[in-house]
């Protein structure tokens, strides 16, 4: 029985790998649209629930019957007697001439019910630890989900099969609900499940320039440099690199932190406190960011000819500049953190400093 459960769980996990890959981009876009960032704990919990749900569904419904015509054989596919599994366990033990605790806990009836309990424990853990639900809400949700499963089973997956291929059992409702409550009870020690922050704590501060906006501004700067290099400068990448340094360091130093792309997208590079960033900070920021990556590609990489190091540098800069900010409230990458800068929106020619979102007074969680 354990081997069959393992194989079914493996099928559910493989389904999660495929579905999870398809859901990754929509999840990122949804979080960014709602919060202005991807909150790591919320993303972790959502992905965990997706994995748990698909594995649980696989364990509940798989394997599907190979021959649907052999289903309707007159068997009783509905059990409405509470704790019938206790009677079944005793009958099995009596038939095999066994007794005692060892025989009880190794009987198929007992193991089946313990499996039904364990199946819903993660649901109770997540509902309490991540979402702050109380015991009554957890019991109600666990009972509702279990009841929905039993209805689907009893209707032959809503009529897809002519007859049910799994028994709909009131004991399953009891065991699943008990599992949800057990999960609620042990949730405080489930360290792997984070408590989700309030939406106000997950949202990027007002006035922070988002990563897509800054990326568009960077693309505009690069296009402008490419046009200038093509029309004006000698055909040498080092001249183009110099033009990029001017566009990304010198111009912001004299234009209050604004590049050509920043002017178009209405954002500026400022210090942490919103004041003007000096040229040194701007130079450090660019050296550790895109301009530094371009300098490495044009000057350093041809000299050392090391593909592994090239890949490591590209990965480090891309992750630090564009991936890390997606998960941070202040949208600052490693280059911003090292330089003590941040990218802020402009309003009417002035910089709008990020302001914390006021948190409403909420009732204490149980």
Tab-separated table of C-alpha atoms in Angstrom:
chain	number	residue	atom	x	y	z
A	1	UNK	CA	0.000	0.000	0.000
A	2	UNK	CA	2.846	2.381	0.847
A	3	UNK	CA	4.494	1.686	-2.509
A	4	UNK	CA	1.309	2.550	-4.407
A	5	UNK	CA	0.891	5.762	-2.406
A	6	UNK	CA	4.486	6.721	-3.147
A	7	UNK	CA	4.062	6.180	-6.874
A	8	UNK	CA	0.854	8.225	-6.912
A	9	UNK	CA	2.475	11.023	-4.907
A	10	UNK	CA	5.353	11.002	-7.392
A	11	UNK	CA	2.862	11.457	-10.221
A	12	UNK	CA	1.298	14.410	-8.411
A	13	UNK	CA	4.687	16.011	-7.823
A	14	UNK	CA	5.650	15.644	-11.471
A	15	UNK	CA	2.370	17.350	-12.350
A	16	UNK	CA	3.332	20.175	-9.983
A	17	UNK	CA	6.679	20.593	-11.742
A	18	UNK	CA	4.903	21.147	-15.049
A	19	UNK	CA	2.031	23.251	-13.719
A	20	UNK	CA	4.380	25.198	-11.461
A	21	UNK	CA	6.549	26.183	-14.400
A	22	UNK	CA	3.485	27.389	-16.301
A	23	UNK	CA	2.199	29.281	-13.270
A	24	UNK	CA	5.500	30.977	-12.440
A	25	UNK	CA	5.210	33.956	-14.790
A	26	UNK	CA	1.496	34.628	-14.039
A	27	UNK	CA	2.291	34.424	-10.320
A	28	UNK	CA	5.137	36.924	-10.640
A	29	UNK	CA	2.986	39.289	-12.698
A	30	UNK	CA	0.072	38.992	-10.277
A	31	UNK	CA	2.248	39.749	-7.260
A	32	UNK	CA	3.972	42.628	-8.991
A	33	UNK	CA	0.665	44.109	-10.111
A	34	UNK	CA	-0.815	43.842	-6.626
A	35	UNK	CA	2.147	44.702	-4.396
A	36	UNK	CA	4.685	46.355	-6.689
A	37	UNK	CA	7.042	43.486	-5.867
A	38	UNK	CA	7.118	39.722	-5.435
A	39	UNK	CA	6.730	39.026	-1.719
A	40	UNK	CA	8.918	35.907	-1.141
A	41	UNK	CA	6.835	34.452	1.691
A	42	UNK	CA	3.585	34.759	-0.213
A	43	UNK	CA	5.158	33.213	-3.306
A	44	UNK	CA	6.588	30.360	-1.213
A	45	UNK	CA	3.241	29.624	0.426
A	46	UNK	CA	1.342	29.769	-2.872
A	47	UNK	CA	3.806	27.422	-4.542
A	48	UNK	CA	3.710	25.130	-1.532
A	49	UNK	CA	-0.083	25.022	-1.650
A	50	UNK	CA	0.055	24.275	-5.360
A	51	UNK	CA	2.434	21.360	-4.795
A	52	UNK	CA	0.405	20.054	-1.842
A	53	UNK	CA	-2.882	20.360	-3.716
A	54	UNK	CA	-1.684	18.470	-6.799
A	55	UNK	CA	-0.070	15.692	-4.763
A	56	UNK	CA	-3.195	15.401	-2.585
A	57	UNK	CA	-5.472	15.259	-5.636
A	58	UNK	CA	-3.273	12.562	-7.151
A	59	UNK	CA	-3.444	10.506	-3.958
A	60	UNK	CA	-7.224	10.929	-3.765
A	61	UNK	CA	-8.216	10.294	-7.383
A	62	UNK	CA	-5.434	8.253	-8.999
A	63	UNK	CA	-5.166	5.773	-10.500
A	64	UNK	CA	-8.112	6.213	-12.830
A	65	UNK	CA	-9.918	2.995	-13.811
A	66	UNK	CA	-8.567	1.423	-16.977
A	67	UNK	CA	-11.951	-0.014	-18.027
A	68	UNK	CA	-14.933	2.175	-17.120
A	69	UNK	CA	-17.401	-0.472	-18.340
A	70	UNK	CA	-16.498	-2.725	-15.424
A	71	UNK	CA	-17.343	-0.185	-12.744
A	72	UNK	CA	-21.096	-0.675	-12.351
A	73	UNK	CA	-21.108	-4.103	-10.722
A	74	UNK	CA	-23.602	-3.359	-7.949
A	75	UNK	CA	-21.055	-2.709	-5.181
A	76	UNK	CA	-21.989	-0.360	-2.349
A	77	UNK	CA	-19.998	2.829	-3.071
A	78	UNK	CA	-21.380	4.921	-0.204
A	79	UNK	CA	-20.643	4.370	3.487
A	80	UNK	CA	-22.682	6.438	5.936
A	81	UNK	CA	-21.840	4.616	9.174
A	82	UNK	CA	-19.458	6.665	11.322
A	83	UNK	CA	-16.326	4.816	12.512
A	84	UNK	CA	-17.088	1.797	10.379
A	85	UNK	CA	-13.325	1.461	9.986
A	86	UNK	CA	-13.064	0.380	13.648
A	87	UNK	CA	-15.421	-2.533	12.996
A	88	UNK	CA	-13.544	-3.408	9.803
A	89	UNK	CA	-10.254	-3.355	11.698
A	90	UNK	CA	-11.581	-5.686	14.395
A	91	UNK	CA	-13.007	-8.067	11.802
A	92	UNK	CA	-9.718	-8.175	9.933
A	93	UNK	CA	-7.782	-8.842	13.130
A	94	UNK	CA	-10.210	-11.590	14.153
A	95	UNK	CA	-10.050	-13.200	10.717
A	96	UNK	CA	-6.269	-13.318	10.836
A	97	UNK	CA	-6.168	-14.433	14.476
A	98	UNK	CA	-4.174	-11.395	15.549
A	99	UNK	CA	-4.573	-9.084	18.515
A	100	UNK	CA	-2.774	-6.338	20.363
A	101	UNK	CA	-1.573	-2.852	19.540
A	102	UNK	CA	0.945	-3.979	16.927
A	103	UNK	CA	-1.712	-5.811	14.948
A	104	UNK	CA	-4.049	-2.847	15.257
A	105	UNK	CA	-1.626	-0.181	14.009
A	106	UNK	CA	-0.470	-2.366	11.109
A	107	UNK	CA	-3.947	-3.252	9.897
A	108	UNK	CA	-4.969	-1.832	6.534
A	109	UNK	CA	-8.114	-0.183	7.967
A	110	UNK	CA	-6.119	1.700	10.614
A	111	UNK	CA	-3.385	2.747	8.186
A	112	UNK	CA	-5.986	4.000	5.722
A	113	UNK	CA	-7.543	6.271	8.329
A	114	UNK	CA	-4.166	7.545	9.517
A	115	UNK	CA	-3.355	8.348	5.910
A	116	UNK	CA	-6.623	10.295	5.608
A	117	UNK	CA	-5.721	12.228	8.756
A	118	UNK	CA	-2.167	12.974	7.581
A	119	UNK	CA	-3.397	14.073	4.170
A	120	UNK	CA	-5.132	17.142	5.614
A	121	UNK	CA	-2.560	18.051	8.280
A	122	UNK	CA	-0.636	20.384	5.920
A	123	UNK	CA	-3.862	22.242	5.145
A	124	UNK	CA	-4.424	22.999	8.826
A	125	UNK	CA	-0.808	24.040	9.292
A	126	UNK	CA	-0.876	26.513	6.409
A	127	UNK	CA	-4.275	27.945	7.304
A	128	UNK	CA	-3.130	28.786	10.822
A	129	UNK	CA	0.550	29.584	10.382
A	130	UNK	CA	0.384	31.475	7.101
A	131	UNK	CA	-3.132	32.922	7.109
A	132	UNK	CA	-3.873	33.176	10.840
A	133	UNK	CA	-7.112	31.163	10.761
A	134	UNK	CA	-8.717	30.021	14.003
A	135	UNK	CA	-9.711	26.431	14.855
A	136	UNK	CA	-13.345	26.799	13.813
A	137	UNK	CA	-12.381	28.240	10.425
A	138	UNK	CA	-9.808	25.466	9.892
A	139	UNK	CA	-12.349	22.776	10.785
A	140	UNK	CA	-14.956	24.345	8.484
A	141	UNK	CA	-12.501	24.628	5.574
A	142	UNK	CA	-11.179	21.099	6.111
A	143	UNK	CA	-14.698	19.707	6.251
A	144	UNK	CA	-15.721	21.662	3.157
A	145	UNK	CA	-12.759	20.504	1.096
A	146	UNK	CA	-13.233	16.894	2.200
A	147	UNK	CA	-16.958	17.038	1.442
A	148	UNK	CA	-16.227	18.399	-2.028
A	149	UNK	CA	-13.853	15.482	-2.643
A	150	UNK	CA	-16.447	12.939	-1.512
A	151	UNK	CA	-19.097	14.498	-3.742
A	152	UNK	CA	-16.788	14.322	-6.749
A	153	UNK	CA	-15.993	10.689	-5.985
A	154	UNK	CA	-19.627	9.692	-5.479
A	155	UNK	CA	-20.727	11.323	-8.729
A	156	UNK	CA	-18.059	9.478	-10.721
A	157	UNK	CA	-16.033	12.667	-11.166
A	158	UNK	CA	-19.177	14.641	-12.021
A	159	UNK	CA	-20.469	12.009	-14.425
A	160	UNK	CA	-17.259	11.390	-16.339
A	161	UNK	CA	-17.516	7.764	-15.248
A	162	UNK	CA	-20.854	5.898	-15.267
A	163	UNK	CA	-20.352	4.827	-11.649
A	164	UNK	CA	-18.065	5.825	-8.766
A	165	UNK	CA	-14.703	4.057	-8.698
A	166	UNK	CA	-13.888	5.180	-5.125
A	167	UNK	CA	-16.078	4.666	-2.061
A	168	UNK	CA	-17.494	7.870	-0.580
A	169	UNK	CA	-17.108	7.365	3.142
A	170	UNK	CA	-18.275	9.442	6.101
A	171	UNK	CA	-15.179	8.205	7.924
A	172	UNK	CA	-13.082	10.055	5.354
A	173	UNK	CA	-14.892	13.263	6.263
A	174	UNK	CA	-14.167	12.666	9.946
A	175	UNK	CA	-10.512	11.753	9.364
A	176	UNK	CA	-9.817	14.617	6.972
A	177	UNK	CA	-11.423	17.158	9.295
A	178	UNK	CA	-9.496	15.742	12.250
A	179	UNK	CA	-6.316	16.050	10.198
A	180	UNK	CA	-7.027	19.730	9.543
A	181	UNK	CA	-7.558	20.333	13.253
A	182	UNK	CA	-4.382	18.415	14.099
A	183	UNK	CA	-2.494	20.580	11.627
A	184	UNK	CA	-3.882	23.687	13.334
A	185	UNK	CA	-2.648	22.362	16.683
A	186	UNK	CA	0.921	21.663	15.546
A	187	UNK	CA	1.228	24.748	13.302
A	188	UNK	CA	3.286	26.803	15.824
A	189	UNK	CA	6.176	24.323	15.563
A	190	UNK	CA	6.040	24.112	11.754
A	191	UNK	CA	9.060	26.361	11.197
A	192	UNK	CA	9.154	25.773	7.438
A	193	UNK	CA	5.830	27.602	6.941
A	194	UNK	CA	6.187	31.411	7.213
A	195	UNK	CA	3.558	33.776	8.531
A	196	UNK	CA	2.377	35.967	5.711
A	197	UNK	CA	2.754	39.724	6.157
A	198	UNK	CA	-0.221	42.027	5.828
A	199	UNK	CA	-0.737	43.462	2.378
A	200	UNK	CA	0.446	46.842	3.643
A	201	UNK	CA	3.733	45.310	4.794
A	202	UNK	CA	4.152	43.445	1.501
A	203	UNK	CA	3.592	46.456	-0.741
A	204	UNK	CA	6.489	48.529	-2.088
A	205	UNK	CA	6.563	52.061	-0.614
A	206	UNK	CA	4.770	54.743	-2.583
A	207	UNK	CA	7.143	56.576	-4.891
A	208	UNK	CA	9.520	53.672	-5.532
A	209	UNK	CA	10.368	53.099	-9.192
A	210	UNK	CA	9.611	49.511	-10.084
A	211	UNK	CA	12.017	47.179	-11.850
A	212	UNK	CA	10.082	47.145	-15.173
A	213	UNK	CA	10.107	50.956	-15.289
A	214	UNK	CA	13.858	51.072	-14.630
A	215	UNK	CA	14.479	48.304	-17.151
A	216	UNK	CA	12.650	50.280	-19.835
A	217	UNK	CA	14.697	53.331	-18.946
A	218	UNK	CA	17.899	51.305	-19.249
A	219	UNK	CA	16.822	50.002	-22.660
A	220	UNK	CA	16.235	53.564	-23.822
A	221	UNK	CA	19.678	54.627	-22.562
A	222	UNK	CA	21.338	51.703	-24.337
A	223	UNK	CA	19.504	52.452	-27.579
A	224	UNK	CA	20.526	56.116	-27.382
A	225	UNK	CA	24.177	55.183	-26.776
A	226	UNK	CA	24.063	52.721	-29.688
A	227	UNK	CA	22.730	55.393	-32.052
A	228	UNK	CA	25.353	57.930	-30.939
A	229	UNK	CA	28.138	55.360	-31.216
A	230	UNK	CA	27.008	54.406	-34.691
A	231	UNK	CA	26.654	57.950	-36.026
A	232	UNK	CA	29.355	59.893	-34.213
A	233	UNK	CA	31.971	57.725	-32.500
A	234	UNK	CA	34.733	55.582	-34.042
A	235	UNK	CA	33.907	51.927	-34.650
A	236	UNK	CA	35.381	50.717	-31.389
A	237	UNK	CA	33.418	49.202	-28.515
A	238	UNK	CA	35.553	51.082	-26.015
A	239	UNK	CA	34.194	54.369	-27.336
A	240	UNK	CA	30.659	53.008	-26.944
A	241	UNK	CA	31.536	51.971	-23.381
A	242	UNK	CA	32.717	55.511	-22.655
A	243	UNK	CA	29.493	56.909	-24.060
A	244	UNK	CA	27.514	54.571	-21.804
A	245	UNK	CA	29.503	55.726	-18.766
A	246	UNK	CA	28.759	59.331	-19.686
A	247	UNK	CA	25.055	58.574	-20.145
A	248	UNK	CA	24.742	56.617	-16.901
A	249	UNK	CA	27.157	58.510	-14.589
A	250	UNK	CA	28.082	61.968	-15.893
A	251	UNK	CA	24.623	62.955	-17.118
A	252	UNK	CA	22.881	61.942	-13.841
A	253	UNK	CA	25.583	63.770	-11.871
A	254	UNK	CA	24.657	67.068	-13.539
A	255	UNK	CA	20.950	66.350	-14.072
A	256	UNK	CA	19.944	65.578	-10.480
A	257	UNK	CA	20.145	61.816	-10.898
A	258	UNK	CA	18.249	61.559	-14.164
A	259	UNK	CA	19.428	59.740	-17.273
A	260	UNK	CA	17.718	60.113	-20.627
A	261	UNK	CA	15.700	56.978	-19.895
A	262	UNK	CA	14.956	58.212	-16.380
A	263	UNK	CA	13.672	61.492	-17.782
A	264	UNK	CA	11.412	59.615	-20.180
A	265	UNK	CA	10.113	57.213	-17.504
A	266	UNK	CA	10.088	59.921	-14.790
A	267	UNK	CA	12.465	58.539	-12.181
A	268	UNK	CA	15.766	59.571	-10.609
A	269	UNK	CA	18.629	57.937	-8.737
A	270	UNK	CA	18.882	59.433	-5.260
A	271	UNK	CA	20.452	58.641	-1.906
A	272	UNK	CA	18.639	56.539	0.672
A	273	UNK	CA	17.126	59.615	2.296
A	274	UNK	CA	15.949	61.056	-1.040
A	275	UNK	CA	18.676	63.676	-1.313
A	276	UNK	CA	20.910	64.065	-4.375
A	277	UNK	CA	23.450	61.314	-4.996
A	278	UNK	CA	27.000	62.545	-5.582
A	279	UNK	CA	29.048	61.389	-8.602
A	280	UNK	CA	30.982	58.865	-6.512
A	281	UNK	CA	27.797	57.056	-5.476
A	282	UNK	CA	26.555	57.078	-9.057
A	283	UNK	CA	29.882	55.692	-10.275
A	284	UNK	CA	29.885	52.894	-7.685
A	285	UNK	CA	26.284	52.043	-8.573
A	286	UNK	CA	27.061	51.772	-12.279
A	287	UNK	CA	30.363	49.971	-11.751
A	288	UNK	CA	28.500	47.207	-9.915
A	289	UNK	CA	25.614	47.271	-12.386
A	290	UNK	CA	25.073	47.306	-16.124
A	291	UNK	CA	27.916	49.703	-16.994
A	292	UNK	CA	30.353	47.575	-15.027
A	293	UNK	CA	29.099	44.477	-16.828
A	294	UNK	CA	29.646	46.168	-20.182
A	295	UNK	CA	33.147	47.215	-19.109
A	296	UNK	CA	33.930	43.653	-18.116
A	297	UNK	CA	32.637	42.339	-21.467
A	298	UNK	CA	34.579	44.890	-23.548
A	299	UNK	CA	37.848	45.202	-21.604
A	300	UNK	CA	38.369	42.322	-19.166
A	301	UNK	CA	36.741	39.301	-20.785
A	302	UNK	CA	38.873	39.322	-23.984
A	303	UNK	CA	42.027	39.386	-21.856
A	304	UNK	CA	41.273	36.480	-19.534
A	305	UNK	CA	39.235	34.296	-21.947
A	306	UNK	CA	37.445	32.376	-19.172
A	307	UNK	CA	33.896	31.263	-20.093
A	308	UNK	CA	33.065	30.091	-16.567
A	309	UNK	CA	34.043	33.438	-15.058
A	310	UNK	CA	32.110	35.266	-17.778
A	311	UNK	CA	28.975	33.309	-16.931
A	312	UNK	CA	29.459	33.915	-13.202
A	313	UNK	CA	29.870	37.685	-13.688
A	314	UNK	CA	26.827	37.919	-15.960
A	315	UNK	CA	24.706	35.904	-13.520
A	316	UNK	CA	25.853	37.959	-10.532
A	317	UNK	CA	25.095	41.293	-12.172
A	318	UNK	CA	21.755	40.245	-13.658
A	319	UNK	CA	20.548	38.664	-10.414
A	320	UNK	CA	21.776	41.520	-8.251
A	321	UNK	CA	20.477	44.258	-10.541
A	322	UNK	CA	17.147	42.904	-11.783
A	323	UNK	CA	16.122	39.832	-9.749
A	324	UNK	CA	16.917	40.812	-6.163
A	325	UNK	CA	14.949	44.118	-6.366
A	326	UNK	CA	11.821	42.238	-7.419
A	327	UNK	CA	11.659	40.649	-3.968
A	328	UNK	CA	12.555	43.721	-1.893
A	329	UNK	CA	10.115	46.349	-0.684
A	330	UNK	CA	12.497	49.189	-1.545
A	331	UNK	CA	13.261	47.629	-4.975
A	332	UNK	CA	17.012	48.079	-4.389
A	333	UNK	CA	19.515	45.766	-6.028
A	334	UNK	CA	22.953	44.882	-4.731
A	335	UNK	CA	24.471	47.804	-6.656
A	336	UNK	CA	22.049	50.246	-5.013
A	337	UNK	CA	22.690	48.824	-1.572
A	338	UNK	CA	26.474	49.079	-2.014
A	339	UNK	CA	26.242	52.659	-3.309
A	340	UNK	CA	23.623	53.782	-0.786
A	341	UNK	CA	21.209	54.803	-3.535
A	342	UNK	CA	17.634	54.134	-4.542
A	343	UNK	CA	15.482	54.920	-7.572
A	344	UNK	CA	12.510	57.197	-6.919
A	345	UNK	CA	9.666	58.527	-9.020
A	346	UNK	CA	9.306	62.205	-9.880
A	347	UNK	CA	6.259	64.404	-9.535
A	348	UNK	CA	6.148	67.867	-11.068
A	349	UNK	CA	9.912	67.900	-11.388
A	350	UNK	CA	10.496	66.974	-7.739
A	351	UNK	CA	11.459	63.634	-6.290
A	352	UNK	CA	8.737	61.864	-4.431
A	353	UNK	CA	10.306	60.193	-1.406
A	354	UNK	CA	8.838	56.805	-0.513
A	355	UNK	CA	6.463	56.991	2.399
A	356	UNK	CA	5.484	54.027	4.522
A	357	UNK	CA	1.943	52.825	4.042
A	358	UNK	CA	-0.175	53.346	7.131
A	359	UNK	CA	-1.278	50.126	8.683
A	360	UNK	CA	-4.848	49.982	9.923
A	361	UNK	CA	-5.415	48.837	13.449
A	362	UNK	CA	-6.255	45.165	13.206
A	363	UNK	CA	-7.727	42.840	15.772
A	364	UNK	CA	-5.138	40.529	17.344
A	365	UNK	CA	-4.880	37.144	15.731
A	366	UNK	CA	-5.730	34.109	17.774
